[in-house]
Coordinates of C-alpha atoms and ligand atoms in Angstrom, one line a residue:
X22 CA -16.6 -24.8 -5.0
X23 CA -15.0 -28.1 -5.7
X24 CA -12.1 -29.7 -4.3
X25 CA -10.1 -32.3 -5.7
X26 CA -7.3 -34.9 -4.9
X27 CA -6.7 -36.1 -7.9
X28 CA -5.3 -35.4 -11.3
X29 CA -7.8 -37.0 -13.6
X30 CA -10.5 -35.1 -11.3
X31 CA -9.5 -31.8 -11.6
X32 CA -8.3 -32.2 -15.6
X33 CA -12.0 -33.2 -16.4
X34 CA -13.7 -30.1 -14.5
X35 CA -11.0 -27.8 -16.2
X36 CA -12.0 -29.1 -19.6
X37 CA -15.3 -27.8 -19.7
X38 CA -13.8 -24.3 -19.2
X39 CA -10.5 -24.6 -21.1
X40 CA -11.4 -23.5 -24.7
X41 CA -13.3 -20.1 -24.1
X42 CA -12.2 -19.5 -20.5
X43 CA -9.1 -17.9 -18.5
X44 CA -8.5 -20.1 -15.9
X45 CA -6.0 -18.7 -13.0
X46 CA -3.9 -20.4 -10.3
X47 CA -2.7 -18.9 -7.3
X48 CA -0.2 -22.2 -6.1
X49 CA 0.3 -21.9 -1.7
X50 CA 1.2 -24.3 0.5
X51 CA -1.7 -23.8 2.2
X52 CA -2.5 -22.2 6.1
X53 CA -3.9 -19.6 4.2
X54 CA -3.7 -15.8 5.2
X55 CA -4.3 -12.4 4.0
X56 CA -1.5 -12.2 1.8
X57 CA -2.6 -15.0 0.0
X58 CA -6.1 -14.1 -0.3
X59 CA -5.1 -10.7 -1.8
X60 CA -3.6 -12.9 -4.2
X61 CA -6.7 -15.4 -4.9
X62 CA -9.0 -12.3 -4.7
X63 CA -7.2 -10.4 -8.1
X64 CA -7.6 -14.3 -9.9
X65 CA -10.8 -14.1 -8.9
X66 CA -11.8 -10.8 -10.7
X67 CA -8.9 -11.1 -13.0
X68 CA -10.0 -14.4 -14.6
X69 CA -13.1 -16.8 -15.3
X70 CA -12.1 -19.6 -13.3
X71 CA -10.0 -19.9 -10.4
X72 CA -8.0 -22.6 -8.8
X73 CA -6.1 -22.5 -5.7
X74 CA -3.2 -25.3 -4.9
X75 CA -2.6 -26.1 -1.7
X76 CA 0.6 -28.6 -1.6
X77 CA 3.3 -28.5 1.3
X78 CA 5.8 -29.3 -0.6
X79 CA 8.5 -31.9 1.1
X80 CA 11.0 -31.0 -2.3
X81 CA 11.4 -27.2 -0.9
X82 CA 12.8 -27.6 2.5
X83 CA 15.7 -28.8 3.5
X84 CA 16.5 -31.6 5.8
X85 CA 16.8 -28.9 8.8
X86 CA 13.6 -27.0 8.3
X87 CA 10.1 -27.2 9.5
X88 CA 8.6 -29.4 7.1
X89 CA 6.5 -31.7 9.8
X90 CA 5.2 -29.0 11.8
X91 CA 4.6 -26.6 9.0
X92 CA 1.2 -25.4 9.6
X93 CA -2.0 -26.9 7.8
X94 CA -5.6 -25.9 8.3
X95 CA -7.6 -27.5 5.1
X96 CA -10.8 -26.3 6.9
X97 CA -10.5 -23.1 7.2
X98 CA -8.1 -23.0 3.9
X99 CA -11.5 -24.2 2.6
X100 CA -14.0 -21.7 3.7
X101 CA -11.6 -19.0 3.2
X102 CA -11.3 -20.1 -0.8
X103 CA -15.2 -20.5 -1.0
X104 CA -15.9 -17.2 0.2
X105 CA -13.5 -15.3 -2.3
X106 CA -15.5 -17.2 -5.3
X107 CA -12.8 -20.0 -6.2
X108 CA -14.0 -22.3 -8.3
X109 CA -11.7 -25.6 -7.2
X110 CA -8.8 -26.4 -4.6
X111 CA -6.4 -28.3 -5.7
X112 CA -4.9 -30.8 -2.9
X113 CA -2.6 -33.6 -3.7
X114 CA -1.1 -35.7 -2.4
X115 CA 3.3 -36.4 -2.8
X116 CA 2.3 -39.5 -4.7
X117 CA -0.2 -38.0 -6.7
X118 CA 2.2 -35.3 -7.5
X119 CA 5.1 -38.2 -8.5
X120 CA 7.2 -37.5 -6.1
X121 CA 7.1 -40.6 -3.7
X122 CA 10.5 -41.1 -3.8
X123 CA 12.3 -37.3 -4.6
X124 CA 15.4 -39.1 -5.7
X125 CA 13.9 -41.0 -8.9
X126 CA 12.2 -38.0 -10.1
X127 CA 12.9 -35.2 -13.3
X128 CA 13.6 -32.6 -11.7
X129 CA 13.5 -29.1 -13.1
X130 CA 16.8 -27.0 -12.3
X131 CA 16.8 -23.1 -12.8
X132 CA 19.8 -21.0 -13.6
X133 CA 22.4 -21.4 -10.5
X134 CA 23.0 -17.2 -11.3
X135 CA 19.1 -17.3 -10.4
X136 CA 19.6 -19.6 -7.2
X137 CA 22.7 -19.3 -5.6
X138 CA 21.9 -15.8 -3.9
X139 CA 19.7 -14.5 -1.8
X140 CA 17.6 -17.2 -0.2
X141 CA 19.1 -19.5 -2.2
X142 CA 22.4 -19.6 -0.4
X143 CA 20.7 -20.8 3.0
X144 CA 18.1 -23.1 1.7
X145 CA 20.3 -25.6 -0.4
X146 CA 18.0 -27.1 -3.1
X147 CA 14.9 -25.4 -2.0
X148 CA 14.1 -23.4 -5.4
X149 CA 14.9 -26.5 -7.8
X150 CA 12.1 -28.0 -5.3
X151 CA 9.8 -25.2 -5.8
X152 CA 10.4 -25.1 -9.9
X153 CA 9.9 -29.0 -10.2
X154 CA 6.2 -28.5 -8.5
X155 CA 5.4 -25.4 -9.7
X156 CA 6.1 -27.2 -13.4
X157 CA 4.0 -29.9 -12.5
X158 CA 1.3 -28.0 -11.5
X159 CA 1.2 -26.0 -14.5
X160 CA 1.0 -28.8 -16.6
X161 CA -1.6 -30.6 -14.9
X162 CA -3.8 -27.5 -14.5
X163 CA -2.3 -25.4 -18.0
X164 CA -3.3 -22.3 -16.7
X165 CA -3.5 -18.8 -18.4
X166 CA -2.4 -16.8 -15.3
X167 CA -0.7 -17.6 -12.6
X168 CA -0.5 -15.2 -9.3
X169 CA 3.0 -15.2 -7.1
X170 CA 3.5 -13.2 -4.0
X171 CA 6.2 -10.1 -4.6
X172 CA 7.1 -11.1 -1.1
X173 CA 8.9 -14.2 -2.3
X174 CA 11.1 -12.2 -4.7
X175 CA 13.3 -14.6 -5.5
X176 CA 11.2 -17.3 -6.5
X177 CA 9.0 -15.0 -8.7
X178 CA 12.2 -14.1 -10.9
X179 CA 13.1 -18.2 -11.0
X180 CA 9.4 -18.5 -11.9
X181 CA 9.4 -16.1 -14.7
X182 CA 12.3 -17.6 -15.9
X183 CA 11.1 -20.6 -16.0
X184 CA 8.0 -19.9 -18.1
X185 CA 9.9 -18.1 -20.9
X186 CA 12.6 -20.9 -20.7
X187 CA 9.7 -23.6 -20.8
X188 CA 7.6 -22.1 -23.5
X189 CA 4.8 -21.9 -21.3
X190 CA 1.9 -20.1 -22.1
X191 CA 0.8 -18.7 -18.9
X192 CA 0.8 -15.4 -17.8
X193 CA 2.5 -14.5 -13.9
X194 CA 1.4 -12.2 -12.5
X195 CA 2.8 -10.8 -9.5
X196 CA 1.1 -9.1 -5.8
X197 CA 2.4 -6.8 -4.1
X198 CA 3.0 -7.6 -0.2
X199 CA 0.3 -7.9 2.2
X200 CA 2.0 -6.4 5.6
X201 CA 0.4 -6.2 9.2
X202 CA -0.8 -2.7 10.2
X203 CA 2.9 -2.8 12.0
X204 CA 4.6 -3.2 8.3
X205 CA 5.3 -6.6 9.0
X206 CA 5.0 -8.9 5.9
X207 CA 2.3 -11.6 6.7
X208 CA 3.8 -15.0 6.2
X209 CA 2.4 -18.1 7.7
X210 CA 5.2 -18.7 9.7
X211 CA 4.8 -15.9 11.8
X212 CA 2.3 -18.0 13.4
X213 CA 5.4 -19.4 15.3
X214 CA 6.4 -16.1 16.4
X215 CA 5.4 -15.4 20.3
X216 CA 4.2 -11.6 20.9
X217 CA 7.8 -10.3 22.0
X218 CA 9.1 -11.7 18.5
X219 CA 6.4 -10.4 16.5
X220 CA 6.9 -7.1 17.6
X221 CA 11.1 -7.2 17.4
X222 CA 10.2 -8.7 13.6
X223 CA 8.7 -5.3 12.6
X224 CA 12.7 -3.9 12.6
X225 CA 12.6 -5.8 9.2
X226 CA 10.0 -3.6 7.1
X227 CA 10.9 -0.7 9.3
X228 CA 14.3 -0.5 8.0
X229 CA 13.2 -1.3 4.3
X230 CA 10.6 1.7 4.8
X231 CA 14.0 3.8 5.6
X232 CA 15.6 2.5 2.3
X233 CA 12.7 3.2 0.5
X234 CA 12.6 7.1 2.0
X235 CA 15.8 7.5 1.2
X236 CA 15.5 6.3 -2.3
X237 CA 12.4 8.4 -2.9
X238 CA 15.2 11.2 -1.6
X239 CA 17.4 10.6 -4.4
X240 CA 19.7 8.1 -3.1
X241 CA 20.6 5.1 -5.4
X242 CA 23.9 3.8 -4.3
X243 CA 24.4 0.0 -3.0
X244 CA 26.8 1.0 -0.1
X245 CA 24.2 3.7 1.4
X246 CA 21.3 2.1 0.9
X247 CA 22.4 -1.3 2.6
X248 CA 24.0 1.1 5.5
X249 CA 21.1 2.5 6.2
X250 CA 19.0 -0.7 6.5
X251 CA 22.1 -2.4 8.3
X252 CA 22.2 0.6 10.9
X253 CA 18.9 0.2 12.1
X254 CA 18.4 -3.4 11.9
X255 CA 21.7 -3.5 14.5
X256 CA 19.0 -1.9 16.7
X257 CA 17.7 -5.4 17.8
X258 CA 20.1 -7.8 18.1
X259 CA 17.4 -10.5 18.3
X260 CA 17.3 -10.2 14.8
X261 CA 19.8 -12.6 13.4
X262 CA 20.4 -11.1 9.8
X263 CA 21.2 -13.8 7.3
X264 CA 21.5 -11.9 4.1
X265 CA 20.8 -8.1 3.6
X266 CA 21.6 -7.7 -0.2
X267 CA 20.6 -5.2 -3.2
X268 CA 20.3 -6.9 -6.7
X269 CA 18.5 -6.4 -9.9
X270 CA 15.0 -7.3 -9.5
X271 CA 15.0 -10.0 -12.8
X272 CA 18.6 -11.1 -12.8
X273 CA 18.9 -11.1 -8.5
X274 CA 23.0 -10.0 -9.6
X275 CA 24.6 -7.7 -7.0
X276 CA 24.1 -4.2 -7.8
X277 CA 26.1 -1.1 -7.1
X278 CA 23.6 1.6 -8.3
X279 CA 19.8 1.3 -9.1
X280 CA 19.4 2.2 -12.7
X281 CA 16.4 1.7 -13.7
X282 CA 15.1 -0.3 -10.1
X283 CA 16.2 -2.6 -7.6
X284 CA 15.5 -5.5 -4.8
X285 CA 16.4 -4.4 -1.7
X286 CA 16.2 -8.2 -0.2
X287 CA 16.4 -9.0 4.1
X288 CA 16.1 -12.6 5.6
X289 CA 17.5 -13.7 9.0
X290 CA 16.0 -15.4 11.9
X291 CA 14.2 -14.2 15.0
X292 CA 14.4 -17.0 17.5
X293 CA 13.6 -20.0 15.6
X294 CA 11.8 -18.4 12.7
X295 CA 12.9 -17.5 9.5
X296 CA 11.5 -14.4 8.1
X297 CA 12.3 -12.5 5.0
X298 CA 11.1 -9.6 2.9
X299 CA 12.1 -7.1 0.8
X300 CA 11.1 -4.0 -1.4
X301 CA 11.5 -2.9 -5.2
X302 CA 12.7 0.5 -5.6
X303 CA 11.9 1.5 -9.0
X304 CA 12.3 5.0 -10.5
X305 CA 9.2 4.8 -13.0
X306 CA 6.1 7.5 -13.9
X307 CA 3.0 6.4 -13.4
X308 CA 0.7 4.5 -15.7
X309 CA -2.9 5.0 -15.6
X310 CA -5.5 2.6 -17.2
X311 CA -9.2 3.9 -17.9
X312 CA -11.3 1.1 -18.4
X313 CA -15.0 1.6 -18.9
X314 CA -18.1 0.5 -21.0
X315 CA -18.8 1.9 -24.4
X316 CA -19.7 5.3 -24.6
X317 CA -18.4 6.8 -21.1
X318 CA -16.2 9.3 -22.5
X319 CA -13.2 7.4 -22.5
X320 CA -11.0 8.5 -25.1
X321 CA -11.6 12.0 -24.9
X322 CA -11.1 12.1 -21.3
X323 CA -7.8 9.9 -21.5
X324 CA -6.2 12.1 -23.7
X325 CA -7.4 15.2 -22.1
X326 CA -5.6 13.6 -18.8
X327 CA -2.6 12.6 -20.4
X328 CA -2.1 16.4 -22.1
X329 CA -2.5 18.0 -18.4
X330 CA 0.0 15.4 -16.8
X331 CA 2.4 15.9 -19.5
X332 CA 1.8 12.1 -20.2
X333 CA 2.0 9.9 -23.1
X334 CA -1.4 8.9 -24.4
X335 CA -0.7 5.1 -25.8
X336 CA -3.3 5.1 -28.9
X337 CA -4.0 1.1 -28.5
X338 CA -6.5 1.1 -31.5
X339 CA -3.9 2.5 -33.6
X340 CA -2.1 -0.6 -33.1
X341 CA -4.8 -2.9 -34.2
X342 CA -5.7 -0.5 -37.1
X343 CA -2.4 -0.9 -38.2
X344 CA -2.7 -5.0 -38.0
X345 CA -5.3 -4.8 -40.0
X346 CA -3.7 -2.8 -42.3
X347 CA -1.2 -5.1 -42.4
X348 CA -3.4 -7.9 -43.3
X349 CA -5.8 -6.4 -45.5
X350 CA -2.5 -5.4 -47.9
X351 CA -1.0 -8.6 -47.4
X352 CA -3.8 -10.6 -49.0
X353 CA -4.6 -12.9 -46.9
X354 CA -7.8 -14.0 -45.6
X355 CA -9.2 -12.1 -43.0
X356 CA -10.5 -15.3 -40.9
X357 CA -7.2 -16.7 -41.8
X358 CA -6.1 -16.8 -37.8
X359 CA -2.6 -19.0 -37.9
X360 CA -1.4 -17.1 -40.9
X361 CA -2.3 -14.2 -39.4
X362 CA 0.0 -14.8 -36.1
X363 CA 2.2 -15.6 -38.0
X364 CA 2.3 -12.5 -40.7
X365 CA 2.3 -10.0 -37.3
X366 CA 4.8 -12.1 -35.3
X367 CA 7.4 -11.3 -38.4
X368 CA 6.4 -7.6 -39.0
X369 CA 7.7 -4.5 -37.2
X370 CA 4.9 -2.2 -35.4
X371 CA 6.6 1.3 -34.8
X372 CA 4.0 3.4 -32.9
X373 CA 5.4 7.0 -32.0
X374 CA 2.9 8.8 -29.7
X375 CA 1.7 11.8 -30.9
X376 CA 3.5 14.6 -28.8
X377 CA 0.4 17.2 -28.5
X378 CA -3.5 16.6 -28.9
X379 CA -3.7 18.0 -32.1
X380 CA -1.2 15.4 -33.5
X381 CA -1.8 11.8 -34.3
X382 CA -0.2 8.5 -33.4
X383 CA 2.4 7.8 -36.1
X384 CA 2.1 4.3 -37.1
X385 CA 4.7 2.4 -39.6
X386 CA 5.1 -1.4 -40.5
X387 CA 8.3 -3.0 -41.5
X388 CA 9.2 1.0 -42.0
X389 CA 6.5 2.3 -44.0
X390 CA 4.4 5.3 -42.7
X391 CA 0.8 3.8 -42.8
X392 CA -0.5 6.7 -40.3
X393 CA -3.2 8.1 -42.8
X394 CA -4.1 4.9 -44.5
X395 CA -5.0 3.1 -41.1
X396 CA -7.8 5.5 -40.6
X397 CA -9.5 5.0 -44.2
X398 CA -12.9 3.5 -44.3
X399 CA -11.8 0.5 -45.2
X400 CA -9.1 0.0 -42.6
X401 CA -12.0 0.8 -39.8
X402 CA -15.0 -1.2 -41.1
X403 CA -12.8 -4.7 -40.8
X404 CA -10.9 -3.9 -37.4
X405 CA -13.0 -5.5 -34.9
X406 CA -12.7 -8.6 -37.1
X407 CA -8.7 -8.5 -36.6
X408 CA -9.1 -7.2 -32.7
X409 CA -11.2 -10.4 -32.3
X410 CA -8.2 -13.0 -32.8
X411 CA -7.3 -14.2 -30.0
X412 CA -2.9 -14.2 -31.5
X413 CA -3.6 -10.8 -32.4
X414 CA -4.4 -9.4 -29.3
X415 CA -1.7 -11.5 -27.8
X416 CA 0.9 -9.7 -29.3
X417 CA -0.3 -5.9 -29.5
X418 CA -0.4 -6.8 -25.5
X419 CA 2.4 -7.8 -25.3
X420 CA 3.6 -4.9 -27.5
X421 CA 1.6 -2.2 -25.6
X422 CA 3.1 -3.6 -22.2
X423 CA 7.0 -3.0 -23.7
X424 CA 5.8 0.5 -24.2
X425 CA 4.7 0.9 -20.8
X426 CA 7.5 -0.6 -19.3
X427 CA 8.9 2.5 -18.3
X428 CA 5.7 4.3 -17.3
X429 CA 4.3 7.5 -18.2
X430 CA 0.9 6.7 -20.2
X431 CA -2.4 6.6 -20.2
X432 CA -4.1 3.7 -21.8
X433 CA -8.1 3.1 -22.3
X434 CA -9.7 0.1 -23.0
X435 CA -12.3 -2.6 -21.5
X436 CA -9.2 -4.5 -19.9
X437 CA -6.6 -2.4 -19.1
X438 CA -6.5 -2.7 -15.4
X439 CA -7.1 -6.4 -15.6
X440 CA -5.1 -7.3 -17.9
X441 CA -2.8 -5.5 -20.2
X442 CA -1.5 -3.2 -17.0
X443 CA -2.8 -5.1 -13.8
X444 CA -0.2 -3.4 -11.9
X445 CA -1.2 0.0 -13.2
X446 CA -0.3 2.5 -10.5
X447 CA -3.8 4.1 -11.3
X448 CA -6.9 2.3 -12.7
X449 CA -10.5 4.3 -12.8
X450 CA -13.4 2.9 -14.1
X451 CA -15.1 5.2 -15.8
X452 CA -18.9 4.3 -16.2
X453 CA -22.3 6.3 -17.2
X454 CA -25.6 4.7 -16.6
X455 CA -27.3 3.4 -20.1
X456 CA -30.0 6.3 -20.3
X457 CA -27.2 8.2 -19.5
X458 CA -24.9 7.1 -22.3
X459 CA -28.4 7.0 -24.5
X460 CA -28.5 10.6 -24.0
X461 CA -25.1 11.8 -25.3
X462 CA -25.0 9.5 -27.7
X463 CA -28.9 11.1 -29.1
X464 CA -27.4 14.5 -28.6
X465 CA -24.4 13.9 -31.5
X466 CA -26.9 11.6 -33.5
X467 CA -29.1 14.6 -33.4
X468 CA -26.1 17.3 -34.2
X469 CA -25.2 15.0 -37.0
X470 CA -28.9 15.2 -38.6
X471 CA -29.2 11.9 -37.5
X472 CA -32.4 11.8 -35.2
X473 CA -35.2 9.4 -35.7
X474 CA -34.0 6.5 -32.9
X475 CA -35.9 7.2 -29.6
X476 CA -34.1 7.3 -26.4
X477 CA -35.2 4.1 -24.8
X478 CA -34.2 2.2 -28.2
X479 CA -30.6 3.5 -28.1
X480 CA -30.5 2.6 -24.1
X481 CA -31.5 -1.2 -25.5
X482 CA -29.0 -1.1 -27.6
X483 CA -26.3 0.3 -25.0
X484 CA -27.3 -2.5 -22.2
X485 CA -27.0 -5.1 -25.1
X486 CA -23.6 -3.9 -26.0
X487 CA -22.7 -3.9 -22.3
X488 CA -23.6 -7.7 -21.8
X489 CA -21.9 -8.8 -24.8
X490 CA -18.5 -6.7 -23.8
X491 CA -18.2 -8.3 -20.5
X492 CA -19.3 -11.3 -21.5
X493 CA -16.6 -11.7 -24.4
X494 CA -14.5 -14.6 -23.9
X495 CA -11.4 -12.1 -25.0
X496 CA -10.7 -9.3 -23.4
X497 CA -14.1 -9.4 -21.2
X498 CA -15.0 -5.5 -19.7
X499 CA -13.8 -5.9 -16.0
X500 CA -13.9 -3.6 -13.0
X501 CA -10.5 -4.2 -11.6
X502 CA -10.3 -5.3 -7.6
X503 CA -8.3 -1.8 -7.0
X504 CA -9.5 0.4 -9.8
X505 CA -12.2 3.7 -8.7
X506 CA -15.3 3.8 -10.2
X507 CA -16.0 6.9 -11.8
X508 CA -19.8 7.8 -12.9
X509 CA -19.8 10.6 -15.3
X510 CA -23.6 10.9 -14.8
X511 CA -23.5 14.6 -13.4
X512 CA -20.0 15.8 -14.8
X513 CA -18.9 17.4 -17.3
X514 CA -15.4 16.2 -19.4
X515 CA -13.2 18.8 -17.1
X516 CA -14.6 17.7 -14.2
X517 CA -14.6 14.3 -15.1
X518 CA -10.2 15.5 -15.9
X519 CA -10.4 17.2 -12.9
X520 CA -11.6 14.2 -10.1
X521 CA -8.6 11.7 -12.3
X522 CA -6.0 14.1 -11.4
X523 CA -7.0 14.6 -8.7
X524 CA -6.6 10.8 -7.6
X525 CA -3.6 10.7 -9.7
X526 CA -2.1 13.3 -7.5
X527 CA -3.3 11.8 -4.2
X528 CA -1.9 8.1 -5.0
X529 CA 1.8 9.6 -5.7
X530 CA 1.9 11.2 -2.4
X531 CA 1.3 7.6 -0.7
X532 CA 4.1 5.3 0.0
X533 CA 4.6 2.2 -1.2
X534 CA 5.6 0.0 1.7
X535 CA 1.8 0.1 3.5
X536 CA -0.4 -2.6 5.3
X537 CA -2.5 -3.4 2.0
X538 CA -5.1 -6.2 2.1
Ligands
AMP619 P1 3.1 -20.0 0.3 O1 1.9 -20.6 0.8 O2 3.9 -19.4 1.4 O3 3.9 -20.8 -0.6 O4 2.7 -18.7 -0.5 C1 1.9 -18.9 -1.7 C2 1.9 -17.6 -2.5 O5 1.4 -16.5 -1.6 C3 3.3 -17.2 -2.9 O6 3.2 -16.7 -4.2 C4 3.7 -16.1 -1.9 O7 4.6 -15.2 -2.5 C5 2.3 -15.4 -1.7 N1 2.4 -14.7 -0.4 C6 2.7 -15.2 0.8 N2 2.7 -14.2 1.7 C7 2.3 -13.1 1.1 C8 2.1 -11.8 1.5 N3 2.2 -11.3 2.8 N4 1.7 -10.9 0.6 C9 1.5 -11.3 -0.7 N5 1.7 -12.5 -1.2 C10 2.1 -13.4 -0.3

C-alpha cells in the first residue's frame, strides 16, 4: 500500500490503472472505525483499485465545533487500510487541497432545499464545505465508485446530487450503518462519549428500532411515527434532541406519509457530543442477484426461484440481444463503439417480463415487437461483441437498475451483486467445481449426439473460461463481500431452489436496524 501527500503523486500511480481499471474511493476524515472499514471493505471487493481519503476538513465545521481536537490516528488509520487490501491513502494537506485561505476559494454550493434541513439547519455552511472537497477529490482521483456511509444521510443525497448536477461519471454507492452491538451507530465522535453517555446514546437507535417496528406494522403516517420516536426519546432527558424529522430520502422535504419510503432522521447532543442517525423505511420486495461462473445452473435455477416466489425474473440478456438487434438493423459497424452509444442512448428498450415460465421476455425498440427476431442465429452469434462495449453495458445497467427500483426480481449474471444491485437484499453465489461443471456439461453434449471431447478437456476449457471472466476488465465475475456461496456439487436444481428460498425466507424475517460489521 502506498500513501501519498500530494497531487501529482497520487495522479501518476492512478494512471497506470485508469484505462482498464475501476478504481473506488471511500473519502473519511480519518480516525478510522468499523463503520468505515465496512465501507473500504465493499471498495475493496467491489473494485480493482482502492483509495482511501483521509482529510479533516477545516471547510465542514463551523467556527463552534471540534475542528482542533477532532480525533486523528494516521497510524493506525494506516494499518487498518493495509490490512483490508487498499491500494493508496490519500492524505493532503489544506494547501494541497487549495484551500489555504477558504475565503478566496470556488466553492461548490448544493441546492438550499438540499441543505437547509436536517443537519443543515445547525451546522451553518457545513455541507457547501463537504461538497467543495468532495469535488475536489473526485477530480483529482476521477474515480468510478465512490462509497458514502447511509449514516450521513443527508450528505449522501447532497452528494448524489451533486454528481448528476456535475456530470460526473462516478458511481455512489451507499453502506448501510455499522451500529455497536447496543444499536448505537459507530461514529468517531463517540470516542468523546464517557461510559454513562455511551450508554444514555443507545435511546437514539432504540427509538428508531421502534419506528421501524411500527412501520413494518403498517404504520406510515408522519405524526405517529415521529410520536413514537419522540415518546421514548423523552425517556432520557440527557438527550438534547436537536431535530427529529421524517423526509423523503432523495429530496430530504418534510413528509406527511411514506409512499414509496422515507428518512426517519434524529440528531441532538449528549453532553458535549453531537450524535445523529437515522433509518430508511422503505416498502420494497426483495431483489435477489445470482451471480456465478459459467455453467452453475444459473438461469434455470433463477427462474425456477423467481416462479416459486411469485417474483419477476429480469431476462438481462434479452436486453443486450435486443441492442444488438438494434445495431445489426441499423447498419452500423459492429466495432463502431461511439456511434453505438449514441444509437442506444436515443432508442426506447421496452422489456415486459414474461408473466409465467413458459412465456418469454417481450422485447420492443422504439415500439416494434423484436421478441422473436432477438433470438435468431444471427442476433446470438454477434452478442458478446455488443455486451463487450463498455457504453453498452452502461446503459442496459442503468436500465436494468430502473427496473429494479421497486424490487421484486431475480437477476443472474457474473456481477450482479457487485455491481448492477450491490444493495441486493439477497446475493448467492452459485458455484460448481470445473470437473463438476465438465460433467453436466458432457452429459447434454452426449444427449445432443455430441460426444467425442473427453472430460478433462472440457474441465480445461471451463477453468480457462473462469480466469478470463473474472479477469475481464468489464463486468469481472466477483463473489460479493455479503453474498452465500452456494456449491451445486451434490444437489440437484430443486434442491439447489429449495436452500435459495430457503435463505430468502430467513433474511426477510431479520430486521434491518442490527449491529452489522
Ligand atoms: P467521516 O470520516 O465521518 O467523514 O466518514 C467517512 C465515511 O464513512 C462517510 O461516508 C460516512 O457516512 C461513513 N461512516 C461513518 N460512520 C459510519 C457507520 N457507522 N456506518 C457506516 N458508514 C459510516
Amino acid at each position: 500500500m502506498q500513501i501519498f501527500t500530494t497531487i501529482p503523486g497520487l495522479r501518476t500511480f492512478l494512471a497506470d490503472y485508469r484505462h482498464d481499471h475501476s478504481i473506488a474511493l471511500v473519502p473519511t476524515m480519518g480516525a478510522l472505525h468499523k463503520g468505515h472499514a465496512s465501507l473500504i471493505r465493499r471498495a475493496v471487493t467491489e473494485a480493482e483499485v482502492t483509495v482511501v481519503s483521509i482529510f479533516v476538513n477545516p471547510l465542514q465545521f463551523t467556527p463552534t465545533e471540534d475542528f482542533s481536537r477532532y480525533p486523528r490516528s494516521l497510524d493506525s488509520d494506516r494499518q487498518l487500510c493495509e490490512s483490508l487490501g487498499v491500494a493508496a491513502i490519500f492524505a493532503p494537506s489544506a494547501e494541497t487541497l487549495g484551500i489555504g485561505d477558504s475565503e478566496e476559494i470556488t466553492a461548490v454550493v448544493p441546492p438550499i432545499s438540499l441543505t437547509s434541513g436536517l443537519c443543515g439547519a445547525f451546522r451553518p455552511g457545513h455541507f457547501q464545505g463537504v461538497a467543495t472537497i468532495v469535488t475536489r477529490l473526485f477530480n483529482i482521483i476521477a474515480p468510478t465508485i465512490a462509497y458514502f456511509g447511509e449514516k450521513d444521510a443527508q450528505q449522501l443525497a447532497i452528494i448524489r446530487q451533486l454528481v448528476r448536477d456535475l456530470n460526473l461519471a462516478i458511481e455512489i454507492r451507499a453502506c448501510a450503518t455499522v451500529r455497536e452491538t447496543s444499536g448505537l451507530a459507530v461514529s468517531s465522535r463517540n470516542q468523546y462519549l464517557s461510559a454513562a453517555e455511551r450508554e444514555k446514546a443507545t435511546i437514539i437507535a432504540q427509538s428508531l428500532q421502534l419506528a421501524l417496528e411500527s412501520f413494518r406494522l403498517g404504520e406510515r403516517q408522519r405524526e405517529k411515527l415521529l410520536a413514537i420516536v419522540q415518546k421514548n426519546l423523552d425517556r432520557v432527558p440527557e438527550f438534547r434532541c436537536q431535530y427529529l424529522d421524517l423526509v423523503h430520502p432523495q429530496s430530504l422535504q418534510p413528509i406527511e406519509q411514506i409512499e414509496t419510503g422515507g428518512l426517519l432522521a434524529i440528531a441532538g447532543l449528549i453532553g458535549q457530543t453531537r450524535l445523529i442517525d437515522n433509518i430508511i423505511l422503505r416498502q420494497r420486495r426483495a431483489v435477489i442477484a445470482i451471480d456465478g461462473p459459467a455453467g452453475a445452473g444459473k438461469s434455470t435455477v433463477t427462474r425456477l426461484v423467481a416462479e416459486k416466489l411469485g417474483l419477476t425474473y429480469l431476462d438481462t440478456g434479452a436486453m443486450y440481444r435486443a441492442v444488438t438487434w438494434l445495431v445489426v438493423n441499423s447498419g452500423l459497424d459492429l466495432s463502431a463503439e461511439a456511434a453505438i452509444a449514441e444509437l442506444l442512448s436515443l432508442a426506447k428498450i421496452t422489456i415486459i417480463p414474461a408473466d409465467s415460465p413458459e412465456n418469454v421476455t417481450i422485447v420492443k425498440i422504439n415500439g416494434q415487437d423484436v421478441t422473436l427476431e432477438i433470438r435468431s442465429p444471427a442476433i446470438t452469434s454477434q452478442v458478446s461483441r455488443i455486451a463487450a462495449q463498455k457504453a453498452v453495458r452502461q446503459q442496459l445497467v442503468t436500465l436494468q437498475r430502473q427496473m429494479g427500483m421497486s424490487g421484486g426480481i431475480v437477476v443472474e449474471g457474473r456481477d450482479i451483486g457487485t455491481n448492477v444491485f450491490p444493495e441486493a437484499e439477497l446475493k448467492i453465489f452459485l458455484t460448481a467445481t470445473p470437473e463438476e461443471r465438465a460433467r453436466r456439461r458432457l452429459k447434454d453434449l452426449e444427449a445432443q449426439g455430441n460426444g467425442g471431447i473427453s472430460l478433462a478437456e472440457l474441465t480445461q476449457e471451463i477453468e480457462k473460461r473462469d480466469y478470463l471472466d473474472s479477469n475481464r476488465s468489464l463486468a469481472p465475475l466477483r463473489k460479493a463481500a455479503d453474498a452465500i456461496e452456494v456449491n451445486t456439487d451434490h444437489l440437484t436444481i430443486t434442491e439447489v431452489t429449495e436452500k435459495i428460498i430457503a435463505l430468502y425466507h430467513q433474511g426477510s424475517s431479520t430486521l434491518i436496524l442490527r449491529s452489522k460489521e
